[in-house]
XYZ file of C-alpha atoms in Angstrom:
764
model
C 130.494 107.517 81.812
C 127.091 108.904 80.832
C 127.613 107.892 77.213
C 128.774 104.400 78.206
C 125.568 103.926 80.190
C 123.195 105.275 77.537
C 124.841 104.066 74.324
C 122.890 100.806 74.482
C 119.585 102.697 74.575
C 120.706 104.942 71.726
C 121.717 101.978 69.554
C 118.435 100.202 70.317
C 116.674 102.979 68.377
C 118.429 102.058 65.142
C 118.260 98.265 65.577
C 115.162 97.902 63.300
C 116.969 99.780 60.532
C 120.075 97.599 60.898
C 117.978 94.457 60.532
C 116.154 95.961 57.569
C 119.497 96.541 55.811
C 120.912 93.099 56.634
C 119.297 90.590 58.966
C 122.414 88.412 58.810
C 125.089 90.948 59.746
C 123.054 93.164 62.117
C 123.553 90.915 65.205
C 127.324 90.943 64.724
C 127.391 94.726 64.364
C 125.283 95.105 67.520
C 127.697 92.790 69.379
C 130.307 95.499 68.992
C 128.363 97.648 71.486
C 129.150 95.570 74.614
C 132.684 95.092 73.272
C 133.200 98.856 73.052
C 131.728 99.364 76.531
C 133.973 96.626 77.944
C 137.063 98.283 76.451
C 135.939 101.652 77.831
C 135.691 100.303 81.371
C 138.968 98.418 80.992
C 140.658 101.821 80.704
C 139.828 102.366 84.373
C 141.210 98.975 85.423
C 144.810 99.922 86.387
C 143.855 103.065 88.315
C 140.808 101.598 90.071
C 142.770 98.466 91.016
C 145.174 100.831 92.766
C 142.347 102.361 94.759
C 141.441 105.417 92.662
C 137.805 106.505 92.242
C 136.339 108.379 89.279
C 133.140 110.415 89.258
C 131.073 112.449 86.809
C 128.088 114.749 87.318
C 125.317 115.945 84.988
C 122.548 118.336 85.924
C 119.145 116.604 86.151
C 116.741 118.314 88.603
C 118.894 121.140 89.988
C 115.934 122.737 91.819
C 115.609 119.524 93.875
C 119.371 119.060 94.210
C 119.134 115.827 92.194
C 121.845 115.287 89.592
C 122.935 112.396 87.419
C 126.017 111.292 89.333
C 128.165 108.442 88.104
C 130.955 106.895 90.144
C 133.434 104.179 89.269
C 135.179 102.495 92.169
C 136.248 98.886 92.554
C 132.741 97.515 93.129
C 131.180 99.433 90.221
C 134.013 98.467 87.875
C 133.790 94.773 88.790
C 130.078 94.715 87.974
C 130.456 96.884 84.858
C 133.106 94.536 83.450
C 130.943 91.492 84.209
C 127.891 93.111 82.583
C 129.698 94.200 79.428
C 132.056 91.197 79.276
C 129.380 88.523 79.587
C 127.304 90.736 77.282
C 129.850 90.225 74.497
C 129.446 86.443 74.706
C 125.659 86.560 74.955
C 125.193 89.028 72.080
C 127.541 87.035 69.834
C 125.958 83.706 70.852
C 122.446 84.955 70.121
C 123.443 85.915 66.578
C 123.418 82.211 65.684
C 121.201 80.734 68.407
C 118.292 83.061 67.610
C 118.865 83.418 63.874
C 115.588 81.586 63.156
C 113.565 83.746 65.543
C 111.176 85.973 63.613
C 111.486 88.855 66.080
C 115.222 88.715 66.719
C 115.412 92.505 66.230
C 113.148 92.997 69.256
C 115.427 90.728 71.291
C 118.396 92.985 70.595
C 116.345 96.107 71.376
C 115.282 94.733 74.751
C 118.685 93.378 75.734
C 120.470 96.606 74.763
C 118.099 98.574 76.984
C 118.582 96.033 79.754
C 122.376 96.260 79.518
C 122.257 100.066 79.726
C 119.934 99.889 82.721
C 122.256 97.484 84.541
C 125.261 99.700 83.859
C 123.237 102.625 85.200
C 122.421 100.702 88.389
C 126.040 99.843 89.186
C 127.571 103.235 88.327
C 124.892 105.612 89.708
C 125.862 107.615 92.759
C 122.383 109.028 93.319
C 119.390 107.200 94.809
C 116.855 108.527 92.321
C 118.983 107.719 89.286
C 119.699 104.260 90.678
C 115.982 103.666 91.196
C 115.113 104.735 87.632
C 117.713 102.362 86.176
C 116.618 99.651 88.643
C 113.011 99.772 87.447
C 114.183 99.897 83.839
C 115.864 96.536 84.408
C 112.536 95.188 85.717
C 110.644 96.365 82.634
C 113.237 95.233 80.092
C 113.674 91.866 81.835
C 109.870 91.441 81.711
C 110.044 91.801 77.926
C 113.015 89.434 77.706
C 111.614 86.696 79.967
C 108.302 86.858 78.113
C 110.001 86.970 74.715
C 108.220 83.756 73.662
C 104.926 85.438 74.452
C 102.892 82.965 72.421
C 103.477 80.470 75.260
C 101.366 80.783 78.386
C 104.252 79.694 80.637
C 106.442 82.513 79.301
C 103.749 85.113 79.927
C 103.160 83.780 83.435
C 106.887 83.777 84.267
C 107.408 87.283 82.882
C 104.481 88.716 84.838
C 105.569 86.946 88.001
C 109.113 88.305 87.723
C 107.806 91.806 87.031
C 105.322 91.854 89.919
C 107.771 90.511 92.488
C 110.739 92.683 91.498
C 108.731 95.849 90.756
C 106.900 95.715 94.096
C 110.235 95.197 95.805
C 111.546 98.176 93.857
C 108.733 100.392 95.124
C 109.502 99.372 98.703
C 113.158 100.125 98.008
C 112.234 103.603 96.762
C 110.532 104.265 100.090
C 113.679 103.097 101.868
C 115.828 105.389 99.725
C 113.669 108.415 100.559
C 113.706 107.652 104.274
C 117.462 107.075 104.245
C 118.104 110.253 102.224
C 116.048 112.276 104.698
C 118.012 110.822 107.607
C 121.395 111.529 106.008
C 120.361 114.780 104.344
C 121.633 113.727 100.930
C 120.656 111.600 97.948
C 124.298 111.014 97.053
C 125.174 107.431 97.948
C 128.903 108.008 98.423
C 128.174 110.664 101.080
C 126.081 108.345 103.269
C 129.066 106.815 105.008
C 130.032 110.274 106.357
C 126.728 110.239 108.285
C 126.844 106.611 109.400
C 126.504 107.379 113.124
C 123.456 109.570 112.476
C 121.902 106.849 110.304
C 122.465 104.000 112.776
C 121.073 105.975 115.731
C 118.044 107.381 113.941
C 114.546 106.167 114.852
C 113.772 105.431 111.190
C 116.911 103.366 110.590
C 115.078 100.024 110.945
C 112.310 101.146 108.576
C 114.773 102.221 105.881
C 116.741 98.966 106.172
C 113.623 96.784 105.930
C 112.350 98.641 102.850
C 115.725 98.531 101.098
C 116.178 94.840 101.902
C 112.755 94.169 100.382
C 114.023 95.593 97.092
C 117.362 93.793 97.231
C 115.917 90.429 98.306
C 113.208 90.389 95.622
C 115.707 91.295 92.911
C 118.280 88.716 93.969
C 115.573 86.091 94.627
C 116.295 85.528 98.306
C 113.905 83.375 100.335
C 110.879 83.786 100.363
C 111.008 85.684 97.048
C 113.028 82.994 95.258
C 110.216 81.310 93.296
C 110.247 83.656 90.312
C 113.797 82.780 89.224
C 113.324 79.074 88.268
C 110.122 79.986 86.403
C 112.038 82.664 84.475
C 113.922 79.851 82.729
C 111.093 79.939 80.171
C 113.108 82.718 78.543
C 115.405 81.946 75.579
C 118.800 80.612 76.691
C 120.777 83.827 75.898
C 118.384 85.706 78.176
C 118.844 83.184 80.988
C 122.610 83.293 80.572
C 122.707 87.077 80.762
C 120.014 87.911 83.296
C 120.346 84.985 85.644
C 124.053 84.290 85.707
C 125.755 87.654 85.622
C 123.467 90.642 85.764
C 119.879 91.112 86.921
C 119.828 88.770 89.909
C 123.110 90.248 91.092
C 121.720 93.785 91.147
C 120.368 93.019 94.625
C 123.796 91.761 95.712
C 125.340 94.946 94.342
C 122.911 97.105 96.315
C 123.673 95.263 99.553
C 127.413 95.600 98.982
C 127.097 99.264 97.967
C 125.154 100.207 101.112
C 127.097 97.931 103.450
C 129.556 100.654 104.573
C 126.649 102.915 105.574
C 124.066 100.463 106.959
C 126.163 97.679 108.510
C 126.986 97.575 112.197
C 123.540 96.709 113.515
C 122.012 93.408 114.592
C 119.159 93.926 112.118
C 121.480 94.236 109.107
C 123.701 91.266 110.022
C 120.868 88.942 111.089
C 118.710 89.661 108.063
C 121.517 89.023 105.581
C 122.933 85.997 107.392
C 119.617 84.213 107.889
C 118.108 84.999 104.495
C 121.365 84.172 102.738
C 122.015 80.906 104.571
C 118.416 79.736 104.186
C 118.399 80.532 100.461
C 121.770 78.824 100.006
C 120.649 75.540 101.568
C 117.053 75.455 100.332
C 117.971 76.143 96.700
C 120.847 73.677 96.470
C 118.669 70.869 97.873
C 115.993 71.644 95.279
C 118.601 71.596 92.500
C 119.456 67.937 93.126
C 116.061 66.609 92.043
C 115.981 68.593 88.798
C 116.655 66.978 85.436
C 116.219 70.077 83.238
C 119.619 71.666 82.621
C 118.384 75.246 83.019
C 116.443 74.401 86.177
C 119.595 72.876 87.705
C 121.520 76.019 86.836
C 118.706 78.248 88.123
C 118.566 76.601 91.562
C 122.351 76.542 91.912
C 122.352 80.247 90.989
C 119.846 80.829 93.780
C 122.152 79.008 96.174
C 125.134 81.165 95.159
C 123.053 84.336 95.549
C 122.279 83.176 99.086
C 125.987 82.571 99.695
C 126.888 86.064 98.479
C 124.227 87.615 100.723
C 125.506 85.585 103.671
C 129.084 86.747 103.058
C 128.014 90.408 103.066
C 126.176 89.734 106.324
C 129.342 88.261 107.860
C 131.269 91.398 106.889
C 134.976 92.063 107.296
C 137.659 92.194 104.619
C 138.009 88.424 104.156
C 134.293 87.811 103.740
C 133.797 90.756 101.372
C 136.824 89.741 99.311
C 135.381 86.214 99.164
C 132.093 87.760 98.031
C 133.845 89.584 95.170
C 135.754 86.444 94.145
C 132.697 84.196 94.313
C 130.717 86.761 92.332
C 133.274 86.844 89.520
C 133.868 83.091 89.468
C 130.144 82.357 89.401
C 129.542 84.825 86.563
C 132.179 83.124 84.423
C 131.328 79.468 84.948
C 127.572 79.951 85.126
C 127.436 81.981 81.897
C 129.439 79.215 80.190
C 127.140 76.496 81.559
C 123.956 78.352 80.549
C 125.308 78.812 77.037
C 126.367 75.151 77.008
C 122.829 74.161 77.995
C 121.609 76.096 74.971
C 124.102 74.258 72.753
C 122.898 70.859 73.992
C 119.269 71.894 73.490
C 120.109 73.315 70.052
C 121.821 70.102 68.885
C 119.674 67.418 70.541
C 116.292 69.081 71.016
C 116.224 68.462 74.781
C 117.577 69.894 78.020
C 116.749 66.797 80.042
C 119.995 65.253 81.293
C 118.336 61.819 81.490
C 117.710 61.847 77.739
C 121.270 62.546 76.644
C 124.668 61.053 77.463
C 128.031 60.034 76.063
C 128.153 62.898 73.555
C 131.851 63.639 74.132
C 132.804 61.929 70.879
C 130.327 64.003 68.839
C 130.831 67.358 70.630
C 134.454 67.484 71.757
C 134.699 71.267 72.028
C 131.457 71.472 73.988
C 132.724 68.716 76.256
C 135.883 70.718 76.970
C 133.684 73.734 77.833
C 131.673 71.539 80.175
C 134.866 70.311 81.900
C 136.277 73.808 82.439
C 133.022 75.345 83.652
C 131.877 72.472 85.848
C 135.184 71.906 87.670
C 135.346 75.642 88.345
C 131.840 75.393 89.783
C 132.903 72.332 91.777
C 135.826 74.287 93.235
C 138.676 72.114 91.957
C 142.265 73.149 91.280
C 143.420 75.079 89.255
C 140.218 76.932 88.302
C 139.258 80.293 89.808
C 136.221 78.634 91.378
C 138.621 76.775 93.689
C 140.126 80.032 94.975
C 136.652 81.532 95.474
C 135.379 78.453 97.339
C 138.479 78.353 99.562
C 138.020 82.034 100.382
C 134.346 81.444 101.184
C 135.095 78.487 103.491
C 137.885 80.456 105.168
C 135.770 83.552 105.839
C 132.844 81.488 107.185
C 134.997 79.151 109.307
C 136.860 81.920 111.116
C 133.907 84.285 111.534
C 132.021 84.729 114.797
C 129.179 82.715 113.216
C 131.466 79.905 112.026
C 130.342 77.273 114.524
C 127.067 76.659 112.746
C 127.394 78.423 109.391
C 130.311 76.244 108.270
C 128.085 73.129 108.321
C 125.606 74.812 105.975
C 128.403 76.125 103.763
C 130.065 72.705 103.387
C 126.728 70.964 102.769
C 125.939 73.535 100.058
C 129.425 73.001 98.590
C 128.913 69.215 98.442
C 125.550 69.451 96.672
C 126.860 72.235 94.419
C 129.706 69.909 93.417
C 127.221 67.219 92.401
C 124.960 69.704 90.569
C 127.971 70.941 88.580
C 128.593 67.369 87.469
C 124.964 66.965 86.417
C 124.986 70.188 84.383
C 128.448 70.161 82.827
C 129.595 66.531 82.617
C 126.677 64.094 82.644
C 125.478 64.889 79.075
C 128.938 63.988 77.742
C 129.992 60.917 79.715
C 128.565 57.428 80.077
C 126.737 55.470 77.404
C 125.975 57.365 74.184
C 122.270 58.118 73.824
C 120.117 60.989 72.610
C 116.494 61.715 71.636
C 115.283 59.793 68.638
C 115.539 61.811 65.435
C 118.274 64.146 66.655
C 121.802 64.112 65.196
C 124.194 65.504 67.822
C 127.155 67.355 66.377
C 129.329 70.313 67.311
C 127.575 73.674 67.555
C 128.351 76.610 65.199
C 131.507 78.507 66.060
C 129.585 81.579 67.280
C 127.937 79.455 69.971
C 130.830 77.361 71.272
C 133.274 80.281 71.152
C 130.899 82.432 73.226
C 130.741 79.696 75.878
C 134.439 78.862 75.678
C 135.677 82.394 76.485
C 134.189 82.705 80.024
C 135.033 79.068 80.742
C 138.671 79.586 79.700
C 138.887 82.825 81.682
C 138.097 80.787 84.800
C 141.251 78.762 84.119
C 143.467 81.757 83.258
C 142.414 83.734 86.321
C 142.797 80.628 88.469
C 146.391 80.146 87.330
C 147.299 83.855 87.576
C 145.052 85.422 90.224
C 147.682 87.865 91.471
C 148.423 89.142 87.987
C 144.841 89.324 86.696
C 142.239 90.197 89.338
C 143.908 90.662 92.738
C 143.854 94.459 92.562
C 140.247 94.590 91.383
C 139.086 92.108 94.048
C 140.789 94.126 96.788
C 139.355 97.362 95.429
C 135.851 95.838 95.228
C 136.057 94.494 98.769
C 137.304 97.904 99.921
C 134.269 99.589 98.337
C 131.928 97.184 100.129
C 133.790 97.555 103.423
C 134.432 101.284 103.316
C 138.107 100.722 104.122
C 141.160 99.723 102.066
C 141.671 95.983 101.630
C 144.988 94.394 100.722
C 144.770 90.602 100.515
C 146.966 88.294 98.489
C 145.256 85.895 96.103
C 146.943 82.583 95.372
C 146.008 79.100 94.267
C 147.690 77.297 97.127
C 147.531 78.170 100.813
C 149.111 75.017 102.194
C 147.587 72.039 103.958
C 145.090 73.489 106.436
C 141.550 73.085 107.734
C 140.044 74.835 104.733
C 141.793 72.435 102.350
C 140.467 69.486 104.373
C 136.957 70.886 103.977
C 137.574 71.205 100.229
C 138.722 67.579 100.004
C 135.698 66.497 102.029
C 133.494 68.432 99.612
C 135.031 66.654 96.619
C 134.703 63.171 98.127
C 131.122 63.568 99.339
C 130.124 65.547 96.246
C 131.370 62.703 94.036
C 129.355 60.277 96.139
C 126.193 62.308 95.674
C 126.871 62.514 91.918
C 127.275 58.735 91.616
C 124.148 58.025 93.669
C 121.948 60.638 91.986
C 118.922 58.369 91.519
C 118.755 57.641 95.254
C 118.993 61.324 96.131
C 116.245 62.182 93.655
C 114.062 59.445 95.118
C 114.756 60.769 98.597
C 114.090 64.368 97.589
C 110.831 63.458 95.888
C 109.701 61.519 98.953
C 109.786 64.694 101.014
C 106.293 66.169 100.929
C 105.732 69.709 102.066
C 102.289 71.265 102.565
C 101.358 73.586 99.723
C 100.633 76.398 102.192
C 104.346 76.469 103.055
C 105.317 77.347 99.478
C 105.697 81.088 98.718
C 104.715 80.445 95.094
C 101.303 79.217 96.274
C 100.838 82.408 98.265
C 101.825 84.434 95.221
C 99.162 82.697 93.107
C 96.585 83.204 95.861
C 97.337 86.937 96.157
C 97.243 87.431 92.388
C 93.924 85.576 92.233
C 92.583 87.719 95.096
C 93.685 90.847 93.274
C 91.988 89.766 90.070
C 88.746 88.921 91.875
C 88.824 92.317 93.608
C 89.308 93.976 90.243
C 86.328 92.098 88.799
C 84.169 93.053 91.796
C 85.131 96.716 91.530
C 84.356 96.590 87.818
C 80.911 95.195 88.481
C 80.210 97.807 91.164
C 81.922 100.868 89.746
C 82.734 100.291 86.064
C 79.476 98.709 84.906
C 79.079 100.883 81.797
C 76.344 103.108 83.257
C 77.609 106.673 82.954
C 75.017 108.004 85.404
C 76.442 105.685 88.052
C 79.962 106.960 87.376
C 78.854 110.563 87.817
C 76.817 109.706 90.912
C 79.776 107.945 92.558
C 82.120 110.819 91.753
C 79.675 113.395 93.133
C 78.982 111.328 96.244
C 82.716 110.982 96.907
C 83.356 114.701 96.477
C 80.395 115.619 98.670
C 81.427 113.198 101.425
C 85.112 114.119 101.568
C 84.627 117.849 101.136
C 81.662 117.976 103.482
C 83.470 116.119 106.253
C 86.482 118.413 105.886
C 84.347 121.566 106.049
C 82.351 120.388 109.060
C 85.469 119.168 110.923
C 87.333 122.421 110.309
C 84.456 124.499 111.690
C 84.944 127.225 109.105
C 81.290 127.583 108.145
C 80.898 130.365 110.696
C 83.577 132.350 108.870
C 81.407 132.809 105.801
C 80.402 136.394 105.352
C 78.404 137.286 102.316
C 77.535 140.901 101.744
C 76.584 142.063 98.290
C 74.385 144.716 96.777
C 72.057 143.285 94.168
C 71.356 145.072 90.889
C 68.507 144.494 88.473
C 70.701 143.311 85.581
C 72.349 140.757 87.890
C 68.979 139.370 88.946
C 67.897 139.165 85.310
C 71.023 137.089 84.445
C 70.397 134.905 87.492
C 66.785 134.348 86.453
C 67.954 133.478 82.940
C 70.328 130.847 84.335
C 67.623 129.302 86.546
C 65.043 129.212 83.751
C 67.485 127.678 81.249
C 68.496 125.048 83.794
C 64.885 124.067 84.459
C 64.195 124.052 80.715
C 67.124 121.681 80.165
C 65.841 119.274 82.812
C 62.216 119.328 81.684
C 62.971 119.216 77.960
C 61.486 116.302 75.957
C 63.812 116.752 72.981
C 67.576 116.861 72.563
C 67.674 120.026 70.470
C 65.631 121.896 73.064
C 67.950 120.656 75.800
C 71.037 121.682 73.846
C 69.608 125.131 73.169
C 68.769 125.552 76.859
C 72.332 124.561 77.853
C 73.619 127.113 75.348
C 71.516 129.815 76.970
C 72.919 128.827 80.345
C 76.457 129.113 78.979
C 75.794 132.531 77.491
C 74.344 133.665 80.836
C 77.619 132.594 82.480
C 79.452 134.698 79.873
C 77.350 137.693 80.905
C 78.360 137.037 84.516
C 82.019 137.293 83.536
C 81.312 140.615 81.815
C 79.498 141.934 84.874
C 82.496 141.105 87.067
C 85.048 142.683 84.703
C 86.481 139.605 83.017
C 85.795 140.251 79.325
C 88.548 137.860 78.165
C 86.940 134.969 80.021
C 83.538 136.037 78.721
C 84.760 135.922 75.120
C 86.350 132.515 75.696
C 83.177 131.181 77.304
C 81.077 132.609 74.486
C 83.232 130.951 71.833
C 83.225 127.625 73.652
C 79.447 127.660 74.158
C 78.814 128.531 70.519
C 81.062 125.748 69.291
C 79.597 123.269 71.760
C 76.015 123.985 70.747
C 76.870 123.595 67.058
C 78.686 120.300 67.649
C 75.898 118.963 69.842
C 73.311 119.806 67.198
C 75.322 118.135 64.442
C 75.919 115.009 66.492
C 72.501 114.628 68.131
C 70.360 115.649 65.199
C 69.940 112.151 63.783
C 69.615 110.313 67.094
C 66.217 108.869 68.112
C 63.934 110.657 70.511
C 64.402 110.704 74.280
C 63.711 107.472 76.132
C 63.295 107.289 79.907
C 65.945 104.919 81.231
C 65.627 105.910 84.881
C 62.870 105.299 87.378
C 61.293 107.966 89.561
C 63.355 106.902 92.558
C 66.548 107.208 90.522
C 65.561 110.658 89.333
C 64.817 111.642 92.934
C 68.277 110.393 93.932
C 69.867 112.397 91.109
C 67.950 115.514 92.164
C 69.149 115.245 95.749
C 72.730 114.643 94.635
C 72.662 117.571 92.235
C 71.258 120.004 94.783
C 73.720 118.826 97.428
C 76.607 119.154 94.996
C 75.507 122.662 94.082
C 75.294 123.680 97.722
C 78.721 122.154 98.370
C 80.366 124.005 95.507
C 78.710 127.257 96.603
C 80.034 126.790 100.147
C 83.524 126.101 98.877
C 83.472 129.232 96.697
C 82.249 131.379 99.581
C 84.933 129.958 101.863
C 87.635 130.640 99.300
C 86.416 134.201 98.821
C 86.469 134.785 102.572
C 89.961 133.385 103.079
C 92.964 135.162 101.700
C 95.206 132.366 100.518
C 98.888 133.348 100.569
C 100.638 132.336 97.400
C 104.063 133.209 96.060
C 102.862 132.238 92.613
C 100.396 135.128 92.380
C 103.056 137.757 92.948
C 105.505 135.853 90.744
C 103.107 135.754 87.800
C 102.074 139.376 88.348
C 105.679 140.570 88.382
C 107.041 138.309 85.662
C 104.329 138.170 83.016
C 105.445 141.254 81.135
C 109.171 140.990 81.905
C 109.580 137.362 80.843
C 106.758 136.812 78.349
C 105.944 140.372 77.157
C 102.269 139.907 77.979
C 100.054 142.129 80.081
C 97.190 139.601 80.412
C 98.428 137.317 83.184
C 95.924 134.547 82.489
C 96.901 134.352 78.838
C 100.596 134.438 79.683
C 100.138 131.580 82.154
C 98.291 129.468 79.587
C 100.506 130.208 76.613
C 103.950 130.678 78.163
C 104.371 129.516 81.759
C 102.197 126.459 81.272
C 102.958 125.992 77.606
C 104.099 122.431 78.143
C 100.878 121.570 80.000
C 98.814 123.137 77.249
C 100.788 121.257 74.623
C 100.204 118.044 76.582
C 96.468 118.689 76.758
C 96.312 119.408 73.036
C 98.297 116.244 72.330
C 96.007 114.106 74.479
C 92.911 115.534 72.819
C 94.420 115.013 69.379
C 95.269 111.387 70.154
C 91.760 110.829 71.540
C 90.277 112.362 68.391
C 92.381 110.076 66.217
C 91.237 107.107 68.298
C 87.587 108.058 67.883
C 88.090 108.555 64.152
C 89.791 105.143 63.871
C 86.937 103.460 65.761
C 84.358 105.111 63.543
C 86.245 104.011 60.438
C 86.626 100.497 61.805
C 82.929 100.252 62.570
C 82.086 101.542 59.094
C 84.395 99.020 57.373
C 82.958 96.120 59.403
C 79.481 97.047 58.241
């Protein structure tokens, strides 16, 4: 399982080399990665469909009891197959669609990382691991949405998606920590054993709200929906993968995964029902007035995400089974329609459905894809979309919320029917027309085959639901419910109320399709105040953040180093001083020491060198005075029996003085940049800082601070590192990684300075 999750990241490392060897064949070779992953997960299909669960553990942070736990049950397998299966089509499709893109290798790097991250999200059985993979999807999707980074709209959409989903992810992390503390475990599968403790805990509401913030932002639920339509600026393969089958459904997965542990409260049910129903209706209404193919698909995706959230909120085996069916059906037909939109754009140069029509004679295969995908989306026999829609209507109608939710569900179904016609049929029927200069013809085989496979699967599964997916759907619903589910899937359930609702949906949906212009006119006539739009609030908050950053730059980062130091000293003095005064520990200071002549001489040397540094009129004199001060400090170390520190200080001071002399030798003479009042301010700050540091040192010396580390280092230095000098052992052995990090940072900084100096020299 671990290899299946990480293989995409591993392959992404060698992608540049593959493209260097052969730019033409590299995409096809890379397409084998999702194929191999799909076949790997298919091995689990028979056993998981029968209710078995597989798990795997790898040590990660054993001291914190955090391990890399992977778990494959019905829900995880359903998502993993969707991610890898749709991935095959998208990877293969992009080989031709993006063949003219200059940076196609970067596309495959990003999407491989994204696929691995999504697989990690759906198979992780540990909160921390899930969060890491979750945020990795945010970062990789940012790179994918902003792939056309030379366009301002792409950059804006990518940043918007990143800010909304990453902030939601941080809130979710807080919810995970709270929930883990309540249940006493970070293992997700163990939460359900502590469900009563979780539901009755005072922090239950807080954990639910924080987790819902993460799930709702990721799955674009109202009022966080606005980033998804804007993300259509991404290349079509990205939209097909992220926004039909994977990223936006990560939030749905999280809700379903935690449903057995968090459901059973009014907060959980109300939040999911209201947010889901509102998103479902709002998005489908907005889809009707769109003419851009990808925008139509984006808004209808939003509506389906709302439906899935609503079904989880309803709960129960029928609703959760409907959720699993609707999830699978939507992934298949929406991936096909997104890829079809790319084909139309590729062949005609437009995605506007008003600019194309009657292309069935020129693009017969694409037309057949449009028929299969759109009638599945419409919910017509014998496609799998029909079974999913029937299950959704049935679970809503006979739920305790059915009296009002069914009206919203049927209205959404009617408008979804019409939107499916706009996206999958309208470009191919009616009078033949296309943009001037374009020559519509059938797309390359890589593109139409990639779209045909998910569209055809909708038909195959629809005809044979019991043979193909019944076990997996039941297992998935059981994972989301926390109990076994055993429902029978079939295409025909007889003449009943649900079928009447389906027929009503078809009749009224056809009416809306045929009267599209009137509905668009009506939709455009509806004016809403800009303050009611979440996207406006997002722009306002981002603008406020930027203005705050500019103000802080003017006040704090104005390029004057003396101001930086003054602010830092003032902050330290204020915080430390308040803490010392509040704690009332000043009276604890006891300072008793016998003074010797050699100590007073060193002290006098330090004072004189300090005054000489301040009063100096030349840099060399100042540097020499600082050197004397440093050597006096070295003598202090010797006096107090720390010869190793004294030698280190001596070496550092010597090197510093030499470097200062070499650097400052050719600089002009001193110039007074500060006024008398500023110098007076600096004097007061310096004296206050010195007094503060002295007080802190005296307090530390008077308080014996218990520390297990001191005894550990004292007892282990020789045994583990064969060193008798504890300080050296700490620096070289126990903190070797820190020291290596510091050396690395300094080396990188030195290289940066060298590069800047070279750059400045070449410009001259």
